[in-house]
GROMACS .gro file of C-alpha atoms in nm:
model
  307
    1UNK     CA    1  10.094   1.868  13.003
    2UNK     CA    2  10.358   1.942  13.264
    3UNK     CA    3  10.594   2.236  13.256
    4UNK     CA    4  10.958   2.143  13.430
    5UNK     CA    5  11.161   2.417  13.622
    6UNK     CA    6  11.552   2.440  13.573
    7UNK     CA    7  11.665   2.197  13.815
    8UNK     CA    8  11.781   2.416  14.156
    9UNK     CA    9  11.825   2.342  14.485
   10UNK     CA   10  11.641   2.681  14.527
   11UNK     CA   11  11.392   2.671  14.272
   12UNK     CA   12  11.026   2.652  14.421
   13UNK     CA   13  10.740   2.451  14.257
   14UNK     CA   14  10.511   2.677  14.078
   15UNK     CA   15  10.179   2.613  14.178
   16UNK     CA   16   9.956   2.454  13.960
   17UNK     CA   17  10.283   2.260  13.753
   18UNK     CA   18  10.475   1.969  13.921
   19UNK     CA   19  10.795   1.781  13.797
   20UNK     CA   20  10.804   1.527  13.554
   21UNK     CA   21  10.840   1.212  13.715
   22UNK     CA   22  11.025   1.042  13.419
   23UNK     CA   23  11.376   1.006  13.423
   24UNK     CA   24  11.582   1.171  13.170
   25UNK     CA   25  11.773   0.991  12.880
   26UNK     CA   26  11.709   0.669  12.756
   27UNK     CA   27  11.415   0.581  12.977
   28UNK     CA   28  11.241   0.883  12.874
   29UNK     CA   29  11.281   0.814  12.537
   30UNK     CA   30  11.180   0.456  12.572
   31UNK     CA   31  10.851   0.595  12.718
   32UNK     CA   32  10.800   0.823  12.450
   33UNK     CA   33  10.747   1.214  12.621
   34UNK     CA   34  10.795   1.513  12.414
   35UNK     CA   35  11.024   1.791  12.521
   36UNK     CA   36  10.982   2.126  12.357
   37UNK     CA   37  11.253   2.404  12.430
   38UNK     CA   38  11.197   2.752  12.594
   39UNK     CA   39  11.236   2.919  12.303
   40UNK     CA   40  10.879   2.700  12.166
   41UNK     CA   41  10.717   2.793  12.550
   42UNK     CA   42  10.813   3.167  12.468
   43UNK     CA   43  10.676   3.142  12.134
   44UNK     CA   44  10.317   3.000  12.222
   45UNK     CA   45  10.295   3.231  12.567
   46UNK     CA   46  10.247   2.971  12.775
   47UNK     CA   47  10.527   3.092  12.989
   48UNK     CA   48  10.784   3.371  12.902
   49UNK     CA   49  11.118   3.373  12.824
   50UNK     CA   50  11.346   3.373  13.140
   51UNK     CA   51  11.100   3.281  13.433
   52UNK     CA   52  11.239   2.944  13.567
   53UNK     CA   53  11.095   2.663  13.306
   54UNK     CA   54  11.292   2.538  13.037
   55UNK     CA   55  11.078   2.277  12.909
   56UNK     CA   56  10.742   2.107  12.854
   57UNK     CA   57  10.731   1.740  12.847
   58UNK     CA   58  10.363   1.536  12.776
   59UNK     CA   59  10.273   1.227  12.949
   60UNK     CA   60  10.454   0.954  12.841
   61UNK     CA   61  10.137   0.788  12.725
   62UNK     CA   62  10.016   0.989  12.509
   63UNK     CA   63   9.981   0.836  12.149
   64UNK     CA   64  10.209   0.874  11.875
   65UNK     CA   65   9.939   1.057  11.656
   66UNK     CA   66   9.881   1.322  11.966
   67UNK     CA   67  10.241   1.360  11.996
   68UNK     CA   68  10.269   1.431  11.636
   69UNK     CA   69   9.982   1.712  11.723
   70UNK     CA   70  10.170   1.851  12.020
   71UNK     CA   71  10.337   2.128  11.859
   72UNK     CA   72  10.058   2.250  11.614
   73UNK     CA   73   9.812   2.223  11.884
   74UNK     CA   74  10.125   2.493  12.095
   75UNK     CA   75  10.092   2.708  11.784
   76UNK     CA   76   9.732   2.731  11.755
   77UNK     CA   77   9.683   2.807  12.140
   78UNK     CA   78   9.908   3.115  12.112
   79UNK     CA   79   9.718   3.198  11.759
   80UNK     CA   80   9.385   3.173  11.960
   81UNK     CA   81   9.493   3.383  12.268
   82UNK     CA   82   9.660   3.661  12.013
   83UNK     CA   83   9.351   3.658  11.825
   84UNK     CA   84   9.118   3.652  12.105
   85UNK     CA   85   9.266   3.922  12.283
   86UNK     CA   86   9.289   4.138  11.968
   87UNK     CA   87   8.899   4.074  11.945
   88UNK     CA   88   8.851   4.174  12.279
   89UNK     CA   89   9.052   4.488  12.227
   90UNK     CA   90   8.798   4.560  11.911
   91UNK     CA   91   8.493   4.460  12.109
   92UNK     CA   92   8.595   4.679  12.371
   93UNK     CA   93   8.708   4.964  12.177
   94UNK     CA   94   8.354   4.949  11.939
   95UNK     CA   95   8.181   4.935  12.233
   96UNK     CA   96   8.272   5.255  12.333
   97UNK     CA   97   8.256   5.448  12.036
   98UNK     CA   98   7.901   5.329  12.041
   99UNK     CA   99   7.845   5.447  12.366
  100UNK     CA  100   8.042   5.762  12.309
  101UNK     CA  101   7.862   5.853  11.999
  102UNK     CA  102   7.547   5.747  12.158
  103UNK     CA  103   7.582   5.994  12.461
  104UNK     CA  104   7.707   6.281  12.226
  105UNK     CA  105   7.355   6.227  12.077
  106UNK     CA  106   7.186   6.212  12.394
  107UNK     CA  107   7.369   6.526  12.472
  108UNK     CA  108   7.233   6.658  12.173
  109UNK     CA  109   6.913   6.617  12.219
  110UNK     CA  110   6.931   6.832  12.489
  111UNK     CA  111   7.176   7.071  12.479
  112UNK     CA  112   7.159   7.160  12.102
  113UNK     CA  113   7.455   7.114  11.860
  114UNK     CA  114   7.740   7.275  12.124
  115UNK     CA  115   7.677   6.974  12.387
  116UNK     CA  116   7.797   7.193  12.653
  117UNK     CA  117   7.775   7.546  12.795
  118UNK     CA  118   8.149   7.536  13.000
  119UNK     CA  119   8.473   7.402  12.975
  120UNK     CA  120   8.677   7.304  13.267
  121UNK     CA  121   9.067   7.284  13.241
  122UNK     CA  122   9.331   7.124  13.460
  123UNK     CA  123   9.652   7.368  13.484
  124UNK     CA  124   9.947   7.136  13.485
  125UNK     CA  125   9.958   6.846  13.285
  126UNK     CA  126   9.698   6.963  13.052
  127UNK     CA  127   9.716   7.321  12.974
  128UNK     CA  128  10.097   7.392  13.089
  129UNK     CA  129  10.392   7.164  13.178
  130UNK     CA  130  10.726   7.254  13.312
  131UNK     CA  131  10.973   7.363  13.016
  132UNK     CA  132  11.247   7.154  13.186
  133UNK     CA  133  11.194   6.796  13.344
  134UNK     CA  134  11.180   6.913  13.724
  135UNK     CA  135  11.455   6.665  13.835
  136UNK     CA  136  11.721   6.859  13.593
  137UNK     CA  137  11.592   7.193  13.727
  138UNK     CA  138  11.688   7.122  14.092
  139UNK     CA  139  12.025   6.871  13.972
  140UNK     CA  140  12.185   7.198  13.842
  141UNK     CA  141  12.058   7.401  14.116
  142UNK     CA  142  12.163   7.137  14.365
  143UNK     CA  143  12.536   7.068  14.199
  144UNK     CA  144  12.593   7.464  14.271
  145UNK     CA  145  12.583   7.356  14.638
  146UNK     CA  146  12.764   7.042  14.650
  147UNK     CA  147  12.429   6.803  14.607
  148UNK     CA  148  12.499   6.516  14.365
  149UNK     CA  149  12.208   6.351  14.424
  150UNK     CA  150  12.108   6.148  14.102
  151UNK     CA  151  11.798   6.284  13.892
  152UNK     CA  152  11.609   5.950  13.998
  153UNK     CA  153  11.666   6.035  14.377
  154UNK     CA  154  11.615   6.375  14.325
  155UNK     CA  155  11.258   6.322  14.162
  156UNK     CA  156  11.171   6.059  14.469
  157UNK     CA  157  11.252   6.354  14.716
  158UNK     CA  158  11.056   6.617  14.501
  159UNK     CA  159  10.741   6.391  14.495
  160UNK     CA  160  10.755   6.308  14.883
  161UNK     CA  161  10.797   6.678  14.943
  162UNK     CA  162  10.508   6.741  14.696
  163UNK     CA  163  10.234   6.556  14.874
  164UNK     CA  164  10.321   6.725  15.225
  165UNK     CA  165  10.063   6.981  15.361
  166UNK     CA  166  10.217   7.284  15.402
  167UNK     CA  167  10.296   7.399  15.762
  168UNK     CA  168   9.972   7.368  15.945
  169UNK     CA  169   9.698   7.326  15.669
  170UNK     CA  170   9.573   7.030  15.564
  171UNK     CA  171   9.650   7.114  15.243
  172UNK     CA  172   9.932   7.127  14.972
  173UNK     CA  173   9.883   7.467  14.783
  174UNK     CA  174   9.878   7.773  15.027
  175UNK     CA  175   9.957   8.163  14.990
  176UNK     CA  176  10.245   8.168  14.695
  177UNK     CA  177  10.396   7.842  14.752
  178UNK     CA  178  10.713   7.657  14.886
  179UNK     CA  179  11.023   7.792  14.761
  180UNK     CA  180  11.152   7.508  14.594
  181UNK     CA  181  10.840   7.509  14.349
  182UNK     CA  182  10.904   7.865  14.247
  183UNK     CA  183  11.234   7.750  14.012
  184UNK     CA  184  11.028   7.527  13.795
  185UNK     CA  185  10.968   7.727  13.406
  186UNK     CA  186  10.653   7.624  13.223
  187UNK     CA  187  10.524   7.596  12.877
  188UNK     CA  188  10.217   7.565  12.708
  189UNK     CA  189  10.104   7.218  12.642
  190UNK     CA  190   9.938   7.230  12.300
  191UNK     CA  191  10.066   7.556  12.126
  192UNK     CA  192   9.746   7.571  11.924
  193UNK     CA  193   9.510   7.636  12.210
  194UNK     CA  194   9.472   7.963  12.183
  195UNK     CA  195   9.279   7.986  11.857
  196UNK     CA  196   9.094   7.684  12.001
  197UNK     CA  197   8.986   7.942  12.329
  198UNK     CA  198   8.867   8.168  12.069
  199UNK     CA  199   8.658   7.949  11.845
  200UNK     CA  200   8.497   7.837  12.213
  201UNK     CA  201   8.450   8.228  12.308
  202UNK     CA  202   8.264   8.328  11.995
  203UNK     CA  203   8.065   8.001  12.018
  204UNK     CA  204   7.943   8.104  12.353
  205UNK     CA  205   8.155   7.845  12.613
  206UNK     CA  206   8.235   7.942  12.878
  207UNK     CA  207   8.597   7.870  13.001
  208UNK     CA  208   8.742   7.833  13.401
  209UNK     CA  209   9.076   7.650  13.541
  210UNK     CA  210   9.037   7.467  13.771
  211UNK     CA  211   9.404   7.347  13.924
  212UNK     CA  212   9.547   7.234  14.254
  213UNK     CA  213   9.749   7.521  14.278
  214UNK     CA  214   9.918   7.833  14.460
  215UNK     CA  215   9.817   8.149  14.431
  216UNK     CA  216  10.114   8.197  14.174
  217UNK     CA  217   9.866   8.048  13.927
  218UNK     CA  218   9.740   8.347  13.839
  219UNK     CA  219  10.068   8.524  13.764
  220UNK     CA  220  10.191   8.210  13.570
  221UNK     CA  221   9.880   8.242  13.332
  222UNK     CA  222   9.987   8.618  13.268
  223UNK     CA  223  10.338   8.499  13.214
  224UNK     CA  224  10.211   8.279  12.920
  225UNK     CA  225   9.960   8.549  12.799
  226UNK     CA  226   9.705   8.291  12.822
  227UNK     CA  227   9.510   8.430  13.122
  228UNK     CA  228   9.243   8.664  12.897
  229UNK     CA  229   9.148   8.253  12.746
  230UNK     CA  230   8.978   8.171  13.053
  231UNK     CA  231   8.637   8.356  13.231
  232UNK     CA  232   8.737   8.260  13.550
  233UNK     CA  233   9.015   8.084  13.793
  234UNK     CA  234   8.964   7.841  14.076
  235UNK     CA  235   9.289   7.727  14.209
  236UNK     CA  236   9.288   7.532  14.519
  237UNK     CA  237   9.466   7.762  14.751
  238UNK     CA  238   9.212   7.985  14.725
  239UNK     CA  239   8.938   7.784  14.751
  240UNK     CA  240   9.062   7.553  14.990
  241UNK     CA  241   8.948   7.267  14.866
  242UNK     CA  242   9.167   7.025  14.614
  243UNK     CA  243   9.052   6.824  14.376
  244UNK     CA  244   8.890   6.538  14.367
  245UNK     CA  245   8.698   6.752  14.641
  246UNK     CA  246   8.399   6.872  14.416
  247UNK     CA  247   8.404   7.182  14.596
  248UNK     CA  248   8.632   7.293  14.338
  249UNK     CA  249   8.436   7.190  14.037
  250UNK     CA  250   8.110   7.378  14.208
  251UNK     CA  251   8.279   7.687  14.267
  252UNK     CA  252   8.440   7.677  13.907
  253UNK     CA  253   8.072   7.639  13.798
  254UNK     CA  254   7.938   7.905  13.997
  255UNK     CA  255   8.181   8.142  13.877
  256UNK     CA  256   8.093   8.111  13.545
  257UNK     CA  257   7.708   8.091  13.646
  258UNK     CA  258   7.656   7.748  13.505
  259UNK     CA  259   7.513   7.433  13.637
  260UNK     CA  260   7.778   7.098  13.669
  261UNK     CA  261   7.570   6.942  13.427
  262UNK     CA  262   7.631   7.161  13.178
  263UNK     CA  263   8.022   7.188  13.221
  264UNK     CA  264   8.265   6.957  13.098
  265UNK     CA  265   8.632   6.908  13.302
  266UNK     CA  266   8.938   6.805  13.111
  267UNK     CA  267   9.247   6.742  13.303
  268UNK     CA  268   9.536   6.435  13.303
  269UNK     CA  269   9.453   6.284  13.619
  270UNK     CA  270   9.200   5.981  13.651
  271UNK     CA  271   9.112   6.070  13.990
  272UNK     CA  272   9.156   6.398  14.051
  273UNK     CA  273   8.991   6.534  13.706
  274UNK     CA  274   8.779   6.235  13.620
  275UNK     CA  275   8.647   6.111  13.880
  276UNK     CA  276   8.628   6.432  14.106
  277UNK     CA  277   8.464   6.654  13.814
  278UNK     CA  278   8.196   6.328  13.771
  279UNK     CA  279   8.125   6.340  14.200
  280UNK     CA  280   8.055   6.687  14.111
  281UNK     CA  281   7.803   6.627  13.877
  282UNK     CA  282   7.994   6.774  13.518
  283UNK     CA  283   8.150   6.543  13.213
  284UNK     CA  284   8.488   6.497  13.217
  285UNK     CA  285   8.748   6.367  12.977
  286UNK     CA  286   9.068   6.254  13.048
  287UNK     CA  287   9.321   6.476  12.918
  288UNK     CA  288   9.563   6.194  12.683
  289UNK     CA  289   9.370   5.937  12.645
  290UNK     CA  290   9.022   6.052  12.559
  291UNK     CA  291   9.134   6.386  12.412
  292UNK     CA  292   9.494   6.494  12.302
  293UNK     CA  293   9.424   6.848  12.222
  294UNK     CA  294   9.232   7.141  12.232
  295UNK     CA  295   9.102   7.161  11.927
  296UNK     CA  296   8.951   6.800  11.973
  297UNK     CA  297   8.811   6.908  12.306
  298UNK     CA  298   8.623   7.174  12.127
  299UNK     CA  299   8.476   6.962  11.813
  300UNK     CA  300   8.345   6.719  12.114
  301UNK     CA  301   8.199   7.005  12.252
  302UNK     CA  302   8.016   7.092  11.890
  303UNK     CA  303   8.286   7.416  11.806
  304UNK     CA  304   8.413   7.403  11.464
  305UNK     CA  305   8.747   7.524  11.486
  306UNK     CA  306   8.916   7.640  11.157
  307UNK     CA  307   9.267   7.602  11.031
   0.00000   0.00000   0.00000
């Protein structure tokens, strides 16, 4: 089988494919290749649309009963890669229910029916997000002044700004901030949290943020009469350690007099919440993916949460 690129001075064989040596028009026809169209390729997957190929041609002495085969043979490869993959996806996704219910039961056995003693929760992202998309925020402030930078260039700037340590720590979150930060609004993420945070309470959970943060944090939380949800506060710029640094995590824990083990993290970042609460020894779920709200967090945890 031999894929042919569009015929260009420019064009560079793929590797793997090479160009069918037999002529076009009557002499390929006399030898008896197949051509199928690009619309066929796209169909079976074997190539997609628009990427340099517009046709497949098969040896020339292939048999008239193969030929006849070709394009059912096309079909049923792309019906055995769809269906393939879509096993995988099943295999894959009953493999870790199994392994999820299977540690909820291991958890269980330990723990009791509430699986863990703490809850851990990322700030932004999870619990609040800006109320505005930050790039609008700082287009109208910047348009005041003259700036007519585009929301795409503005958002570019923000982020490289963002991951700067500020002044002479080696870190990103000190004292109340840089100045720019301080014009963002913010929302709660899931507006039914807080009877979620009191389900957890009377069940006995103990709740803590833990958030790469300023110290404005605090006053945020107030701002969003959300702070009286949460036992205790570790925000980066006062702990001086971000995450994925399990310092965090451990000093979350210890303010709420628990063990890691026994405290699970949720937060929207693979690295920093994940994989920083797991170096630290607690659970962690990733905030969108394997949780969307509070009131699943707390039914993972073993809290029955009514209404």
């Amino acid at each position: 089988m031999v894929l042919k690129p569009r015929s260009s001075p420019k064009t560079r064989k793929p590797h793997g494919f090479h160009h069918n040596s037999c002529p076009r028009g009557r002499g390929e026809q006399g030898r008896g290749s197949l051509t199928l169209s690009a619309t066929t390729l796209a169909h079976t997957h074997l190539i997609p649309p628009g990427r340099g190929f517009t046709r497949i041609s098969f040896p020339a002495k292939m048999s008239a009963a193969a030929r006849a085969r070709a394009p059912a043979l096309l079909a049923g490869l792309r019906r055995l890669g769809t269906s393939s993959t879509e096993a995988e996806r099943e295999r894959v996704a009953r493999w870790e229910l199994s392994a999820a219910r299977e540690y909820y039961d291991y958890r269980k056995s330990i723990y009791g029916d509430v699986t863990h003693r703490a809850l851990l929760v990322d700030a932004v992202g999870t619990l609040v997000v800006p109320a505005q998309p930050t790039a609008q925020v700082y287009k109208s402030i910047g348009e005041k002044y003259g700036v007519k930078y585009s929301e795409d260039e503005i958002l570019m700037r923000y982020r490289w700004a963002y991951e700067q340590p500020w002044g002479r720590s080696r870190l990103r979150y000190v004292n109340d901030g840089r100045p720019f930060w301080q014009h963002i609004a913010w929302k709660l993420c899931d507006p039914e949290a807080e009877h979620v945070f009191q389900a957890l309470r009377k069940a006995g959970v103990k709740t803590a943020i833990v958030s790469n943060f300023d110290t404005r944090l605090r006053p945020l939380l107030q701002a969003l009469k959300c702070d009286h949800w949460f036992d205790a506060v570790a925000v980066s710029a006062e702990v001086e350690a971000e995450k994925p640094n399990p310092t965090i995590f451990l000093k979350a824990c210890d303010l709420l007099d628990v063990k890691p083990e026994e405290a699970v993290h949720v937060g929207d970042d693979r690295r920093n919440d994940v994989w920083g609460a797991r170096d630290a020894g607690c659970d962690a779920w990733l905030w969108g993916s394997d949780v969307h709200s509070f009131k699943e967090v707390a039914e993972r945890i073993g809290v029955e949460v009514k209404g």
